[in-house]
mmCIF file of C-alpha atoms in Angstrom:
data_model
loop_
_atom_site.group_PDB
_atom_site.id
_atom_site.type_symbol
_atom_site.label_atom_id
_atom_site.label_comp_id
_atom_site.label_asym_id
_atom_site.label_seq_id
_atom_site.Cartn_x
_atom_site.Cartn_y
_atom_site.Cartn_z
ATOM 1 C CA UNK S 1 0.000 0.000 0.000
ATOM 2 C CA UNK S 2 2.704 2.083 0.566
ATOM 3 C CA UNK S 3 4.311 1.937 -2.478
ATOM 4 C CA UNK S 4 1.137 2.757 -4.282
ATOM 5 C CA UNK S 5 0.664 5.685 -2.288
ATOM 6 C CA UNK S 6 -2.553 4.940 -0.481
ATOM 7 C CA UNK S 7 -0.980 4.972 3.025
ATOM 8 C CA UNK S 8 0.380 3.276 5.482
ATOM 9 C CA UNK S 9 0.224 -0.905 5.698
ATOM 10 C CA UNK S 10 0.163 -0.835 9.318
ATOM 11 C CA UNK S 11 -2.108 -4.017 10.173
ATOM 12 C CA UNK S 12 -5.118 -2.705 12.084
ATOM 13 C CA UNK S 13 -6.915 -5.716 13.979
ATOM 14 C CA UNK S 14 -4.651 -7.887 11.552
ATOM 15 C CA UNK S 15 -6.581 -7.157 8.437
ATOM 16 C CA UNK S 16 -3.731 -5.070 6.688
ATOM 17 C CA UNK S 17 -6.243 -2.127 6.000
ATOM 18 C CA UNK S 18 -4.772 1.375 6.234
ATOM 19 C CA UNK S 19 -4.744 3.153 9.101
ATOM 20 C CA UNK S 20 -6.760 6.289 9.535
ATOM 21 C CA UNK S 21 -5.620 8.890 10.933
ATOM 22 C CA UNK S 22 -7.721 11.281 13.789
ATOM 23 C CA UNK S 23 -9.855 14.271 12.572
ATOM 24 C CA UNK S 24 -8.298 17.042 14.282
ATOM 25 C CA UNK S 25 -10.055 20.081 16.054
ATOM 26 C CA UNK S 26 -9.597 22.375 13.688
ATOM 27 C CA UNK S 27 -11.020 19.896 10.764
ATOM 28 C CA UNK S 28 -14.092 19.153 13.043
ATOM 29 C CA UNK S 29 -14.419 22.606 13.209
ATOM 30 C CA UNK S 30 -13.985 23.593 9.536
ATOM 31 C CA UNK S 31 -16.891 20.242 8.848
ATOM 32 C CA UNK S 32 -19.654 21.984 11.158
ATOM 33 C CA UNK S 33 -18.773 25.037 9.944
ATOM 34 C CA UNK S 34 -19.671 23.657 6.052
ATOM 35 C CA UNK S 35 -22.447 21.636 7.122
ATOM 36 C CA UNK S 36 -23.833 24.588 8.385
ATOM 37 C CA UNK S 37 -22.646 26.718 5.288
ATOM 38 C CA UNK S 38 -24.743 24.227 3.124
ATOM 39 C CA UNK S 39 -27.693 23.834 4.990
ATOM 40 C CA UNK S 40 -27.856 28.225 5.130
ATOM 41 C CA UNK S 41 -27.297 28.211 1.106
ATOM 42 C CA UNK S 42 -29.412 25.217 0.475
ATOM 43 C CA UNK S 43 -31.992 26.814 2.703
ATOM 44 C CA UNK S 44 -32.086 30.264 0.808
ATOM 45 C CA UNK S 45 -31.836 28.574 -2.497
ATOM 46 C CA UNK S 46 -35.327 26.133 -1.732
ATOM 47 C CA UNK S 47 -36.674 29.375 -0.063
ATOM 48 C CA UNK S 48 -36.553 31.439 -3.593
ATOM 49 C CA UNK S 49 -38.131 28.216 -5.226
ATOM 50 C CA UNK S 50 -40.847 27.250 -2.531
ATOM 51 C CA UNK S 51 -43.904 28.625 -3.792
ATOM 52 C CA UNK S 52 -43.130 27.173 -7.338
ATOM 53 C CA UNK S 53 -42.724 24.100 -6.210
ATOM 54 C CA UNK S 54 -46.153 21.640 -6.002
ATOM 55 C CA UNK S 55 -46.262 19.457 -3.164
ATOM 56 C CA UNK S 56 -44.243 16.433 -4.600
ATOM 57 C CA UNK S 57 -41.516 19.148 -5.076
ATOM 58 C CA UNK S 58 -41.495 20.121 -1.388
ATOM 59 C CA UNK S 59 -41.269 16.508 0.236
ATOM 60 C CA UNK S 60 -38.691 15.588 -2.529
ATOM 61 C CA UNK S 61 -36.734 18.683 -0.686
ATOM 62 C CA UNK S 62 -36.694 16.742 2.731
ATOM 63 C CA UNK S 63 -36.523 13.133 1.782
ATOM 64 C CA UNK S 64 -33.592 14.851 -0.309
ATOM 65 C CA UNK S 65 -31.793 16.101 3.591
ATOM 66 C CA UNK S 66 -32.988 13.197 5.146
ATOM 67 C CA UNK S 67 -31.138 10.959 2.692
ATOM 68 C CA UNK S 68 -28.525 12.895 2.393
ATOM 69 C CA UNK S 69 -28.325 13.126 6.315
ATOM 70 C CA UNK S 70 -29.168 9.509 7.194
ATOM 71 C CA UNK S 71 -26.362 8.435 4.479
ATOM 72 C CA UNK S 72 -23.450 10.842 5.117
ATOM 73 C CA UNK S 73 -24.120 10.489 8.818
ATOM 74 C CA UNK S 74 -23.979 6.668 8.556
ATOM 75 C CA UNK S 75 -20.665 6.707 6.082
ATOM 76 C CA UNK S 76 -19.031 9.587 8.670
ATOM 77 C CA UNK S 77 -19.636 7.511 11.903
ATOM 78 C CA UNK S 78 -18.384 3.824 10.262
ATOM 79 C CA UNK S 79 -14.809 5.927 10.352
ATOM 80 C CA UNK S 80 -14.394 5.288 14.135
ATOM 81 C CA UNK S 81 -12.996 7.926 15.434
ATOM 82 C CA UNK S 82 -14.814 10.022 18.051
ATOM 83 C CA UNK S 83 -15.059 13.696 15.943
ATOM 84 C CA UNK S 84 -16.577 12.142 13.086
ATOM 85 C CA UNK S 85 -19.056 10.588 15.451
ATOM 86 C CA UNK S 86 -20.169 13.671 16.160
ATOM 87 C CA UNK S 87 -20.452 14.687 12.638
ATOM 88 C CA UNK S 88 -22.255 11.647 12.176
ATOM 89 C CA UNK S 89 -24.814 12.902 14.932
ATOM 90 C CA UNK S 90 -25.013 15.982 13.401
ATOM 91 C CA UNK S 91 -25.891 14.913 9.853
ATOM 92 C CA UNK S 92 -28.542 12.478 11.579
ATOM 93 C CA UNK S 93 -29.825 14.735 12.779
ATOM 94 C CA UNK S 94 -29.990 17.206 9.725
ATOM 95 C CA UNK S 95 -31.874 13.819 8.437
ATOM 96 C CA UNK S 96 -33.819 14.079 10.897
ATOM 97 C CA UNK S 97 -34.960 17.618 10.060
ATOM 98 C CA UNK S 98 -35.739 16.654 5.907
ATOM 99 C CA UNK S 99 -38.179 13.690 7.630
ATOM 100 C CA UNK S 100 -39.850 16.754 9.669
ATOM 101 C CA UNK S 101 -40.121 18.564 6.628
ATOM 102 C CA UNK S 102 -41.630 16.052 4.697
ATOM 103 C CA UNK S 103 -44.223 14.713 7.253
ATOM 104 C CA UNK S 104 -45.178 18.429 7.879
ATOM 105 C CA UNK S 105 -45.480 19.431 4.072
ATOM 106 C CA UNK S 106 -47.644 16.566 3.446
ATOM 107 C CA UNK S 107 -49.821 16.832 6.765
ATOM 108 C CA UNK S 108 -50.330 20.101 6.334
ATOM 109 C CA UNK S 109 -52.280 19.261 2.760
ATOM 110 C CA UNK S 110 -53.897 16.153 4.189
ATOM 111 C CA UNK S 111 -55.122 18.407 7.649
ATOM 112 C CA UNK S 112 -56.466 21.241 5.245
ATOM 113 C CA UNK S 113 -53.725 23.215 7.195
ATOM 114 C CA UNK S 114 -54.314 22.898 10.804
ATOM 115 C CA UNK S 115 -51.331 23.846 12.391
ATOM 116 C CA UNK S 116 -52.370 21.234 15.333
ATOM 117 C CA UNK S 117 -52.661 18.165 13.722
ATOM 118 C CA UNK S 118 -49.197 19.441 11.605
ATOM 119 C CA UNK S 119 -47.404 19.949 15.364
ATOM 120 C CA UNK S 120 -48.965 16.368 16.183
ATOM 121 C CA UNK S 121 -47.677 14.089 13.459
ATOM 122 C CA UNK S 122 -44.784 15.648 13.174
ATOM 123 C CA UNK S 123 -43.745 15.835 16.308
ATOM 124 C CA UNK S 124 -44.397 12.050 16.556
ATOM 125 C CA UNK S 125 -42.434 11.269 13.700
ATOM 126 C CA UNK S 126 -39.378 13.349 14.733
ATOM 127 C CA UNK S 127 -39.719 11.390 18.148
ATOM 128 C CA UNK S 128 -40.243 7.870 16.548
ATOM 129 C CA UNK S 129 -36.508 8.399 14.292
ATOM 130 C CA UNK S 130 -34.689 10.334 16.712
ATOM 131 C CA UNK S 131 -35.767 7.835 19.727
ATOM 132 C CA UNK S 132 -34.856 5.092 17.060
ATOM 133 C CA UNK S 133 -30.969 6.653 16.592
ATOM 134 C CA UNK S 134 -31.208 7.743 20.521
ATOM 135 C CA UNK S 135 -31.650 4.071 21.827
ATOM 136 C CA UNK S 136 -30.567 5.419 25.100
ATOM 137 C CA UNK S 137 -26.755 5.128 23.790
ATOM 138 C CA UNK S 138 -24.598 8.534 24.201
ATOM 139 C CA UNK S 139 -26.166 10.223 21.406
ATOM 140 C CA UNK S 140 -27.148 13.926 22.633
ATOM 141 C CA UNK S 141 -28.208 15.035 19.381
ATOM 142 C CA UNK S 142 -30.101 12.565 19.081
ATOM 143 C CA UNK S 143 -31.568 12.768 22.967
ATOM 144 C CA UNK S 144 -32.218 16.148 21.843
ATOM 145 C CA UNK S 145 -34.350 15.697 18.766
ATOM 146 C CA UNK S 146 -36.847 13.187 20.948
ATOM 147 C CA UNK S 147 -37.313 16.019 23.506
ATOM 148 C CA UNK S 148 -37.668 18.202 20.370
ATOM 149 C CA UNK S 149 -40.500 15.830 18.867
ATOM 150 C CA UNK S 150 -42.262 14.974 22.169
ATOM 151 C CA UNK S 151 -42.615 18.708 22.726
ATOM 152 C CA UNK S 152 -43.772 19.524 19.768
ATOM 153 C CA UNK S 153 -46.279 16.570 19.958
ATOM 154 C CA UNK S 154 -47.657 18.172 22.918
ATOM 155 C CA UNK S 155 -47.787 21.440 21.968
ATOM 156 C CA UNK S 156 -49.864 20.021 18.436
ATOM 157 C CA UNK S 157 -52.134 18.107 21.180
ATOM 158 C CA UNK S 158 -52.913 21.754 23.094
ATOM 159 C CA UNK S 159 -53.593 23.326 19.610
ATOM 160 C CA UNK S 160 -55.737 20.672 18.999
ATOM 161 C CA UNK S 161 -57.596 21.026 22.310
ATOM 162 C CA UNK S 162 -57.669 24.761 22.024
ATOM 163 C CA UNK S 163 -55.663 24.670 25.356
ATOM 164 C CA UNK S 164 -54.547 28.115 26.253
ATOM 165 C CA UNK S 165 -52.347 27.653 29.052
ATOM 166 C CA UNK S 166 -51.780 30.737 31.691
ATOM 167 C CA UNK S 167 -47.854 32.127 32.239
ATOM 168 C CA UNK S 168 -47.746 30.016 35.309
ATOM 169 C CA UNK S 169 -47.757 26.874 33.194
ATOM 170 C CA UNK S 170 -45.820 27.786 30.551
ATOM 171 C CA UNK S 171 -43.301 29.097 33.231
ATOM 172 C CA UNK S 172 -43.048 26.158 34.837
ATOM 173 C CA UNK S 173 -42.862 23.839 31.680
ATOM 174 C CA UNK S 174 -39.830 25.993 30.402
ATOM 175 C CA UNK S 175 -38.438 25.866 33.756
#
């Protein structure tokens, strides 16, 4: 491998694969910094399009994130090493986000547009994948997005219910 100029032939678990070397700080850095750079660009780019597009357009747009999410974060987290974990994480949960987008864009037509029964499905359906990646294992991102979902959820459930509640709840919920 060496002489080929694809590395170094250090055995690894005594398969003879290449090893691979740590992302740094700075590169883990310089990757959230584009993932964010893309999602901002991609974001104002689908904005401008939007109301052109029909509704097969705008779920294409999120099962577009989610795949590219699901897949990237899957193919960053099989290279072992703990900062592209945490890419991995992040792009899963980017995924996440373009299954959100999807469910919402296509409950929204199927509720006639009530915002409650939008905040409802979608909420469950962000807590059914993230809870799914979360399997209590050390995932925060992924902790995060089923707080994120079951929140939502419940907040769809007091639209729903025409629940207004007084500062004192809401206080003590944010609390």
């Amino acid at each position: 491998l060496e002489s080929a100029g694809l590395g170094d032939a250090t055995a690894v678990g005594g398969l003879g694969a290449p090893s691979v070397r740590p992302l740094s700080r700075i590169a883990e850095l310089v990757s959230y910094l584009g993932i964010v750079l893309v999602l901002a660009s991609g974001g104002l780019f689908v904005n401008r399009l939007w109301h052109g597009l029909g509704l097969g357009g705008r779920i294409a747009v999120g099962v577009v994130v989610a795949l590219l999410g699901f897949l990237g974060g899957r193919a960053v987290t099989r290279l072992d090493d703990e900062a592209t974990t945490r890419l991995g994480w992040l792009l899963w949960l980017c995924g996440t986000g373009g299954i959100a987008m999807s469910t919402a864009v296509l409950v929204d037509r199927v509720a006639s547009h009530n915002a409650g029964w939008t905040m409802f499905v979608t909420g469950l359906v962000v807590l059914a994948v993230s809870v799914s990646l979360w399997r209590n294992l050390e995932r925060p991102l992924q902790f995060l997005g089923s707080v994120a979902g079951f929140g939502v959820s419940v907040v769809g459930i007091a639209s729903l219910a025409s629940w207004g509640p007084d500062s004192v709840i809401i206080g003590l919920l944010l609390w």
